[in-house]
CSV table of C-alpha atoms (C1' of nucleotides) in Angstrom, one decimal:
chain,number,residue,atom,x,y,z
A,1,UNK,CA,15.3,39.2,71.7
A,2,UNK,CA,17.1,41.5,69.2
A,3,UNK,CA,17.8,39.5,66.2
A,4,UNK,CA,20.6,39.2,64.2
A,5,UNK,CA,20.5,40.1,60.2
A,6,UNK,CA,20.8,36.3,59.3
A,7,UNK,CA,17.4,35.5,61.7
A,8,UNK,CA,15.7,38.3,60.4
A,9,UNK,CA,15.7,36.9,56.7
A,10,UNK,CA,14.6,33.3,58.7
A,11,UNK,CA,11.6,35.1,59.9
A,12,UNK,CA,11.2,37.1,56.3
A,13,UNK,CA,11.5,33.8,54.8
A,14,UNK,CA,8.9,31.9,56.6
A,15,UNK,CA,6.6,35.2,56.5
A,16,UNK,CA,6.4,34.6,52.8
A,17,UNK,CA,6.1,31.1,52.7
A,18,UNK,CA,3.4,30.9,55.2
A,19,UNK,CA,2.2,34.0,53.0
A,20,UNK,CA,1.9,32.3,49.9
A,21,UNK,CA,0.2,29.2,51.9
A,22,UNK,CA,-2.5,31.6,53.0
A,23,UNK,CA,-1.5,32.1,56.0
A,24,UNK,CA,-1.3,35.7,57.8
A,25,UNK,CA,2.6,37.0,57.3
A,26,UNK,CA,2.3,37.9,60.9
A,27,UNK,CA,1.8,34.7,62.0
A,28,UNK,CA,4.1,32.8,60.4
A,29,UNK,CA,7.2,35.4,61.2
A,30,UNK,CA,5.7,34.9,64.9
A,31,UNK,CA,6.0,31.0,64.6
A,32,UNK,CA,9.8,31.4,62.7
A,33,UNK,CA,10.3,33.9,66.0
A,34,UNK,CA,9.4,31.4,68.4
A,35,UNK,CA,11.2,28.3,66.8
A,36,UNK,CA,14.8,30.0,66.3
A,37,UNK,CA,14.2,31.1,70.5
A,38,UNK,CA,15.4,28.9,72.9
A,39,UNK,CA,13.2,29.8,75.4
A,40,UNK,CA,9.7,31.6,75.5
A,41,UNK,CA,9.2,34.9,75.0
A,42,UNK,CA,6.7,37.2,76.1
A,43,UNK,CA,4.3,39.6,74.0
A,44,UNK,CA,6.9,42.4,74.6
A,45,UNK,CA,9.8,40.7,73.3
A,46,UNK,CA,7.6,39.6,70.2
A,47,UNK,CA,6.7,43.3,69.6
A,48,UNK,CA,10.2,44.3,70.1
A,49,UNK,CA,11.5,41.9,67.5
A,50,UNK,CA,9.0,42.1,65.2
A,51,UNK,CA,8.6,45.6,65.4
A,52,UNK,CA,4.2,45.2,65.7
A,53,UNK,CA,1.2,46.1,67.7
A,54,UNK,CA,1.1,44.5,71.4
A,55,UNK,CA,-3.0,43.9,69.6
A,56,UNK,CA,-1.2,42.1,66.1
A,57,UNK,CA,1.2,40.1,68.3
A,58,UNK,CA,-1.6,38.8,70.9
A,59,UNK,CA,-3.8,38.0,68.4
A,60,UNK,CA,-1.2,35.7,66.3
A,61,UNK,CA,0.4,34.3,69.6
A,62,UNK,CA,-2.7,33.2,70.0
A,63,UNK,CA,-3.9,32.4,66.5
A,64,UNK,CA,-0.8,29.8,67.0
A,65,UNK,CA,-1.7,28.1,69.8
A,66,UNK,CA,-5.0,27.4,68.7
A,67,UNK,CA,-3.4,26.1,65.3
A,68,UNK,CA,-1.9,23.6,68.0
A,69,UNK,CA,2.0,25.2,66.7
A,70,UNK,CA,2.3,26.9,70.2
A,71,UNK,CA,1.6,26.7,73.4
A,72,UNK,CA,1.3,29.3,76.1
A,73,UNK,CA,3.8,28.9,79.4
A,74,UNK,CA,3.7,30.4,82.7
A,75,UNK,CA,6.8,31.5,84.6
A,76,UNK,CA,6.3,31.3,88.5
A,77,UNK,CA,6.4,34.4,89.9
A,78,UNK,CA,5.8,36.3,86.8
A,79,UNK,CA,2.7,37.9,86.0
A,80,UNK,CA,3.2,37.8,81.7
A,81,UNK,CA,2.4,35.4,79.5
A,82,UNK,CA,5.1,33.6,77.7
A,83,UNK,CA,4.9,31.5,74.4
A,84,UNK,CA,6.7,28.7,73.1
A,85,UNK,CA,6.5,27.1,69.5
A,86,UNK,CA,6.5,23.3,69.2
A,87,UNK,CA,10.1,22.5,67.8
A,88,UNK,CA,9.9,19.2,66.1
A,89,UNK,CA,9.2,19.5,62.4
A,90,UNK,CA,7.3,16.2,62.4
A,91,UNK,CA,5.1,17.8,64.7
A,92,UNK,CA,4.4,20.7,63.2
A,93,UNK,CA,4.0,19.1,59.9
A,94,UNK,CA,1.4,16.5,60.8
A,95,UNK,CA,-0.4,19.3,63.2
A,96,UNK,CA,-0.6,21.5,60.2
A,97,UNK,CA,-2.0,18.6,58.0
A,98,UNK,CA,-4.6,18.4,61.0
A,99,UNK,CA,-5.9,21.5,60.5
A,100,UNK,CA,-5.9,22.2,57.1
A,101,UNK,CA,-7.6,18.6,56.7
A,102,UNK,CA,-10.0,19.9,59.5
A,103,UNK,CA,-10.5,23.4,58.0
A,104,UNK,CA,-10.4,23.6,54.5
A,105,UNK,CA,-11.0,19.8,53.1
A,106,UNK,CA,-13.8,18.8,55.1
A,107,UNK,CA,-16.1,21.4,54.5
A,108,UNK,CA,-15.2,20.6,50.9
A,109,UNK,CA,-16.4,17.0,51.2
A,110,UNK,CA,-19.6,17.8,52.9
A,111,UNK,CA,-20.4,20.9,50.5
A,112,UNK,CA,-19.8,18.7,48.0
A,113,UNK,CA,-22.0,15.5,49.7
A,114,UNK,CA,-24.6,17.9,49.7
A,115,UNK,CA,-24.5,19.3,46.3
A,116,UNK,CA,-24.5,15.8,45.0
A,117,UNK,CA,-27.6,15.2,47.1
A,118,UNK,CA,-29.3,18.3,45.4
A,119,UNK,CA,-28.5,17.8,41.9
A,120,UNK,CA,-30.9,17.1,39.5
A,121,UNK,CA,-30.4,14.3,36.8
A,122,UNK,CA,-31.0,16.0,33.5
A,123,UNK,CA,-28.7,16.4,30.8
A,124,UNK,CA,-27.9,20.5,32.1
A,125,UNK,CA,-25.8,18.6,34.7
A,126,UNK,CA,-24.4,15.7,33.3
A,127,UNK,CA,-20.9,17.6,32.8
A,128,UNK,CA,-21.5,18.6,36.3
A,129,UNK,CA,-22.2,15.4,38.0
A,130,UNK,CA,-18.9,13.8,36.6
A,131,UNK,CA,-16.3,16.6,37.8
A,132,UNK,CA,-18.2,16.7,41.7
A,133,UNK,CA,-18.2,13.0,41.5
A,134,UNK,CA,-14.4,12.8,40.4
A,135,UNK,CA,-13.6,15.5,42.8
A,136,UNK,CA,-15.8,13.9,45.3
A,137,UNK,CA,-13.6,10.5,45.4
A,138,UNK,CA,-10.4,12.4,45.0
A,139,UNK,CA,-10.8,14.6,48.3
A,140,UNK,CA,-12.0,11.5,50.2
A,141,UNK,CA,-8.8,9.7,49.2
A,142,UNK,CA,-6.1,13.0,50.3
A,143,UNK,CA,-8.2,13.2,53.2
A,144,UNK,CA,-7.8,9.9,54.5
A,145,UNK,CA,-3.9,9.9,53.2
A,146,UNK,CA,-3.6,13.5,55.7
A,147,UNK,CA,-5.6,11.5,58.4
A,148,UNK,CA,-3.0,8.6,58.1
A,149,UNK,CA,-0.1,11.1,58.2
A,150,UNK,CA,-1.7,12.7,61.4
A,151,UNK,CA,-1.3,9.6,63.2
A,152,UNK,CA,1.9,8.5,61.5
A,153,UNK,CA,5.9,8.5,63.4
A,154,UNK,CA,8.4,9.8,61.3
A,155,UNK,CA,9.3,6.2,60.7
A,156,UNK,CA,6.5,5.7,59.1
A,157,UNK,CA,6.7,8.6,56.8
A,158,UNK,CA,11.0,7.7,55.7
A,159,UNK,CA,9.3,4.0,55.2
A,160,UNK,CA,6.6,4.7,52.4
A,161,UNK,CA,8.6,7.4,50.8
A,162,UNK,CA,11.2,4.5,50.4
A,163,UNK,CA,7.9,2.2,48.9
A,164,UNK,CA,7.0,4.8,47.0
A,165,UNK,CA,10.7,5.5,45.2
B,1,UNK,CA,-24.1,29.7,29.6
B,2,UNK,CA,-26.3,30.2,31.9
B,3,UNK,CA,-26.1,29.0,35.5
B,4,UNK,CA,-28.4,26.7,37.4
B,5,UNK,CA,-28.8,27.4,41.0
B,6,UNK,CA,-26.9,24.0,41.7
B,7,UNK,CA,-24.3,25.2,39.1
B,8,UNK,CA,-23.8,28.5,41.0
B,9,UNK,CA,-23.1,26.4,43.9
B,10,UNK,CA,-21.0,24.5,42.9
B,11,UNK,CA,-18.6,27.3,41.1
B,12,UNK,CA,-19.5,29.1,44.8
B,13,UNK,CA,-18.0,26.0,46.4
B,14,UNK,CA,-15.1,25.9,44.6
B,15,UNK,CA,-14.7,29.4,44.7
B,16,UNK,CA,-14.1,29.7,48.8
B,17,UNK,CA,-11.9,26.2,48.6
B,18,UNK,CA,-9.5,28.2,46.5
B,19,UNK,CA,-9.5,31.2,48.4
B,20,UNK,CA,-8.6,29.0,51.3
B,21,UNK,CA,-5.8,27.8,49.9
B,22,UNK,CA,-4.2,31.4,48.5
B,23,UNK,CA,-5.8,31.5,45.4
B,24,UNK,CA,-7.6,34.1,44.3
B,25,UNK,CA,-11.6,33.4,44.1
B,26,UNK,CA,-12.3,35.0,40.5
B,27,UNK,CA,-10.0,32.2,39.5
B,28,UNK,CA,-11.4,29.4,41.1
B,29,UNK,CA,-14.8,30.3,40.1
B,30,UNK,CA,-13.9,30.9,36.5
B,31,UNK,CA,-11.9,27.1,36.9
B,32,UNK,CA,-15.1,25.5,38.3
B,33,UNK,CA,-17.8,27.4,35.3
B,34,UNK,CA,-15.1,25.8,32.9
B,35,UNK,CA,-14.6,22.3,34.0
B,36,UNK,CA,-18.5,22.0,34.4
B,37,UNK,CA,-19.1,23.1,31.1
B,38,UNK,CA,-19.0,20.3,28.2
B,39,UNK,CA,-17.7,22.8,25.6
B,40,UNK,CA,-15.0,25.9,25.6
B,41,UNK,CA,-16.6,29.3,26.4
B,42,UNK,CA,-15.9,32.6,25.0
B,43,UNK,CA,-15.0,35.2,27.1
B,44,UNK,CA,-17.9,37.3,27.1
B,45,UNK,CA,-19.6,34.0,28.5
B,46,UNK,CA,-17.2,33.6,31.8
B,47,UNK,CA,-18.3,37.6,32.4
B,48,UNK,CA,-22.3,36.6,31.5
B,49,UNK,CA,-22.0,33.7,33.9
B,50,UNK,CA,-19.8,34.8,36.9
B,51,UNK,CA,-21.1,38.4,36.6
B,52,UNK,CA,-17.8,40.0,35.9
B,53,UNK,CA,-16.0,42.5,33.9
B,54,UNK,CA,-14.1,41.5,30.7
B,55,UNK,CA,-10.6,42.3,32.4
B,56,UNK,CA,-11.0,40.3,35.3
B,57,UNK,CA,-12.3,37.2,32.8
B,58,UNK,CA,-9.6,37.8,30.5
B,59,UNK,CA,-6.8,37.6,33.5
B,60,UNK,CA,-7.9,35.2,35.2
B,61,UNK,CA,-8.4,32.8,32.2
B,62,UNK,CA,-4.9,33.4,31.4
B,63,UNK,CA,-3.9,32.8,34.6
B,64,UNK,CA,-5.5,29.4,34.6
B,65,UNK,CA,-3.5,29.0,31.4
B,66,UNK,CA,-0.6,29.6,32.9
B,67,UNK,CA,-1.1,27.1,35.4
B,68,UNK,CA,-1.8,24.8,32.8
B,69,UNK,CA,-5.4,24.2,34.2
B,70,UNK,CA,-6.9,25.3,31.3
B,71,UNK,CA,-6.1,25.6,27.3
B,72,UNK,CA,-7.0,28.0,25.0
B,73,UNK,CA,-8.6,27.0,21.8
B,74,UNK,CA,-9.3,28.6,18.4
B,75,UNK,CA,-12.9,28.2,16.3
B,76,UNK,CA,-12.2,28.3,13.2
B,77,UNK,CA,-14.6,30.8,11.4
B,78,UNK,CA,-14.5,32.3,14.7
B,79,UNK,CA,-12.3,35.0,15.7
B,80,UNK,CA,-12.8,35.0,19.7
B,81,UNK,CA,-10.6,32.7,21.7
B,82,UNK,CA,-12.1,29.7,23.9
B,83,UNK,CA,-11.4,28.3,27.0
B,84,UNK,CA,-11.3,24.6,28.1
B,85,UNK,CA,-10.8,23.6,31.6
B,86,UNK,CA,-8.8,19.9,31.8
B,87,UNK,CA,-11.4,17.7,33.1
B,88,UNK,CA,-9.3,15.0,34.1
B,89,UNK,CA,-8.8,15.1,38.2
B,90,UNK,CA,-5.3,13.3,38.2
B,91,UNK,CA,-3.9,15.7,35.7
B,92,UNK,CA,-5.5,18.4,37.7
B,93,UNK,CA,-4.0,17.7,41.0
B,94,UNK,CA,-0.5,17.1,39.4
B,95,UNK,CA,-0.2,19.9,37.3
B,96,UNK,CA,-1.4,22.2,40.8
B,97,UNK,CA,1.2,19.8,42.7
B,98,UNK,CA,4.0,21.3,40.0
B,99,UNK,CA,3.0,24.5,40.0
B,100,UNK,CA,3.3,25.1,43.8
B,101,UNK,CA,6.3,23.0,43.9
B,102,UNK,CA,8.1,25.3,41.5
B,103,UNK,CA,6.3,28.2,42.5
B,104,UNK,CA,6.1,28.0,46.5
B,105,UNK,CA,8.5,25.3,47.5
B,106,UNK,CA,11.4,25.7,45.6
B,107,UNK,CA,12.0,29.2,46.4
B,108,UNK,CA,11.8,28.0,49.9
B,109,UNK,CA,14.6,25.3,49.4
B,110,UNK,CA,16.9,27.5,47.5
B,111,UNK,CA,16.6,30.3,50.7
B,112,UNK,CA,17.0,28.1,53.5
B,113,UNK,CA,20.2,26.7,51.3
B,114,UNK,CA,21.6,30.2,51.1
B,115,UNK,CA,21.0,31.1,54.7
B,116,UNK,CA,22.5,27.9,55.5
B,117,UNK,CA,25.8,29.2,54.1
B,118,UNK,CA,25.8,33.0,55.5
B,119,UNK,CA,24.7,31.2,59.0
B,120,UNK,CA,27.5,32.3,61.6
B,121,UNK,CA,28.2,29.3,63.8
B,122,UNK,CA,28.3,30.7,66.7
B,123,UNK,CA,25.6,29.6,70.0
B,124,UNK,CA,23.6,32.7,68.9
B,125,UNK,CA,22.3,30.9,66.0
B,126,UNK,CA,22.4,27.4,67.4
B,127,UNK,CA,18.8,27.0,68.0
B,128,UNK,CA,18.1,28.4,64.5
B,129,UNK,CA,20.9,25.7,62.9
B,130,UNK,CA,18.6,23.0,64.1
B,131,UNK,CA,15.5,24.9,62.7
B,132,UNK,CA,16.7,25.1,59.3
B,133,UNK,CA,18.4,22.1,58.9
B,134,UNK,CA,15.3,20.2,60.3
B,135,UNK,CA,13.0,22.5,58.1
B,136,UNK,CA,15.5,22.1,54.6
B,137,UNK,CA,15.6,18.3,55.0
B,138,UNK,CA,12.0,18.0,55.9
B,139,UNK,CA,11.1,20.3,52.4
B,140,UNK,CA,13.6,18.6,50.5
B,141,UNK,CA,11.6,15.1,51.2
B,142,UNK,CA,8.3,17.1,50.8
B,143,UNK,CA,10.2,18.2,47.3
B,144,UNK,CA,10.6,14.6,46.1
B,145,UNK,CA,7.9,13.0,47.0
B,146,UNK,CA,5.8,16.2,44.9
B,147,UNK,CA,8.2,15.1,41.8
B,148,UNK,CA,7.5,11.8,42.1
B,149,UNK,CA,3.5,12.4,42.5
B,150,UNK,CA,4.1,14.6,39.8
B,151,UNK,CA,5.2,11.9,37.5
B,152,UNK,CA,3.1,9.4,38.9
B,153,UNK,CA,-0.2,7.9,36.7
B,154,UNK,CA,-3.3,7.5,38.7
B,155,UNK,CA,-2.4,3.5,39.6
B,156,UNK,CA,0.7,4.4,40.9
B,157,UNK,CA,-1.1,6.4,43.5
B,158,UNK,CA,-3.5,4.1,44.4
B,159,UNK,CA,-0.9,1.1,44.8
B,160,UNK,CA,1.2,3.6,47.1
B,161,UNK,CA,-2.5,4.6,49.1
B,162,UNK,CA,-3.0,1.0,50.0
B,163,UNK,CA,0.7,0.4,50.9
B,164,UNK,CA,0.2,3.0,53.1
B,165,UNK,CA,-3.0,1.9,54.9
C,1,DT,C1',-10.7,47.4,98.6
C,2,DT,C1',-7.5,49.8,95.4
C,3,DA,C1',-3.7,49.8,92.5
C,4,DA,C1',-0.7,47.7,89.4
C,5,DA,C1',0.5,44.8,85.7
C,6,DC,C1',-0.7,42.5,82.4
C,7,DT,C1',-4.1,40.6,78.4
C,8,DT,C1',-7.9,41.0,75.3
C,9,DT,C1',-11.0,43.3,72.3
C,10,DC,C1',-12.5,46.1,68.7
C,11,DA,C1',-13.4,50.5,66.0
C,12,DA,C1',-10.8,53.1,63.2
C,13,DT,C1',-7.0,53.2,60.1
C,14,DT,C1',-3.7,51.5,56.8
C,15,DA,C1',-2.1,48.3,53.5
C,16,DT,C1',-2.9,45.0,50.1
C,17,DT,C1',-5.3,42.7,46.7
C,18,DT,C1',-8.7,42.4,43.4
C,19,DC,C1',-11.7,44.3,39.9
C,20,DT,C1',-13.5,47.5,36.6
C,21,DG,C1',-13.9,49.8,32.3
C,22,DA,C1',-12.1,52.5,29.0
C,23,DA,C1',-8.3,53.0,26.0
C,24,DA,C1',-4.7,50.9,23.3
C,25,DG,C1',-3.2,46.9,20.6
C,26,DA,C1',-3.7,43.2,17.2
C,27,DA,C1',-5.6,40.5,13.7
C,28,DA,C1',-8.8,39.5,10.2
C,29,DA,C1',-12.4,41.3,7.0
C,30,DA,C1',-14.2,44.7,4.0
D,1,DT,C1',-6.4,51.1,3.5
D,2,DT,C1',-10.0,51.4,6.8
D,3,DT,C1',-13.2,49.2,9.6
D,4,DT,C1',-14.6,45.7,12.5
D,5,DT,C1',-14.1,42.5,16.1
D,6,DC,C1',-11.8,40.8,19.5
D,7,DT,C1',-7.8,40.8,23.3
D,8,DT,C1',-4.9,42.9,26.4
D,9,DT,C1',-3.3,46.4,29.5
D,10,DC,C1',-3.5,49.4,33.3
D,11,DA,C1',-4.8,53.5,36.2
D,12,DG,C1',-8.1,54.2,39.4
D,13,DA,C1',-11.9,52.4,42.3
D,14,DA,C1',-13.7,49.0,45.3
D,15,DA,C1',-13.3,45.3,48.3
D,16,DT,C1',-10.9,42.7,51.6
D,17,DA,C1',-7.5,41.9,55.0
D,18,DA,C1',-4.3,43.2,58.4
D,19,DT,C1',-2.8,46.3,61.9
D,20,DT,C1',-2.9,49.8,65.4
D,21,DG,C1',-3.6,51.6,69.8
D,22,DA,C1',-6.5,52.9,73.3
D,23,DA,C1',-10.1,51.4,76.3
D,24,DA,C1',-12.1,47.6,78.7
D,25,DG,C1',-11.3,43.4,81.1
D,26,DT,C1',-8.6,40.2,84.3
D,27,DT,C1',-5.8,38.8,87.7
D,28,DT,C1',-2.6,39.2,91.4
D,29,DA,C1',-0.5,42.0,95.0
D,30,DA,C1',-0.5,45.6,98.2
DNA sequence: TTAAACTTTCAATTATTTCTGAAAGAAAAA
DNA sequence: TTTTTCTTTCAGAAATAATTGAAAGTTTAA
């Protein structure tokens, strides 16, 4: 896969997005890699394109497919591996919701369950006890909203965004 | 200021949230000591109570400004600045809501636009034509519904939550 | 078996980001 | 003016994250 100058800025493009997400730049010019192929490629071809490590592009192939944006395909009669990125953006939108939901906002909630637990009821944490409380209800309420969007169609989605305009 | 042990935790807490979303954890934590203190500190009190050196408080307390997180306020009869975290969640998640937008989305739209344009339509770029288009129209809805969220007042997003459910 | 073709791991290296602290800058007070 | 008190900047240091590449591991074929 030799790419052309115009899906070399794709992939620099998503690099940086998913860059300023947090998210390895490897990684996310390996996803924009995968979704502008029609078919799967192998590590090789990811190296090639990419111009990295056979160890950088193993490890974000499969950093991908556990993030549930890729999935690994074999090819009868061929030994390699061969990975294919998830094309609908519904998809990969709700499965990145999942995640993050998964990864980041519910250890939130529970540190924050627990430090609410803990904390004593003098004055020193009066300040304190407001802002974990108010943050406390506010994460529980995006996290359900990600929760419903997990499970949502994308007729769902075009419907509320018409409630909510 | 000095720091309970529940205290620390909680600016710990907050610190690794941020750093899992791409901020930098010096800023979070700084964020956290201010919105669970009831009055504006001084600068030498962020680097007494995070245990950090006057150029890393002074940056990062202007970088909260900048995000408009945080306000800077003058004592009078005092010549030091102060910093006061907003306390109110809403306003919090909004003004974080804009700031990405404008910082992190945007960007993204106006790209994806361009390379839209340059795109050569032949079958070589087929598969990325769907990409983009799917991934521009997808941001462009993720765009407006941030705008409106942005100018929403708590109520509104309640009413829109329980449409939702 | 053994060899071949691939994948995975991981210690070492490289790159990037963050932080420090001292020096320069700015504003008020003496 | 000069001094004092505070803020800002920024080059270098430290910490963290990403990457490489070679060796070890696996699986299939000979």
């Amino acid at each position: 896969m030799n790419l052309t100058e115009t899906q070399q800025k794709f992939v620099q493009t998503w690099g940086t997005l998913g860059n300023n997400w947090g998210i390895n730049k490897t990684m996310a010019q390996v996803h924009a890699l995968l979704l502008i192929s029609e078919r799967a490629l192998s590590t090789e071809e990811m190296m090639d394109s990419l111009q990295i490590s056979r160890g950088n592009a193993n490890m974000n192939a499969r950093a991908l497919v556990d993030w549930g944006l890729v999935t690994k395909e074999m090819v009868s009669g061929d030994r390699r591996d061969f990975y294919s990125a998830k094309k609908d953006i519904w998809v990969i939108a709700r499965q990145i919701a999942k995640q993050r939901r998964q990864r980041e906002l519910e250890p939130v909630i529970s540190a924050l369950a627990e430090l609410r637990t803990e904390m004593p009821k003098d004055s020193a944490h009066a300040e304190m006890l407001k802002r974990v409380n108010d943050i406390q209800d506010f994460s529980i309420k995006v996290d359900k909203m990600l929760e419903k969007f997990e499970k949502s169609d994308e007729n769902w989605f075009y419907k509320t965004l018409l409630k909510m305009m």
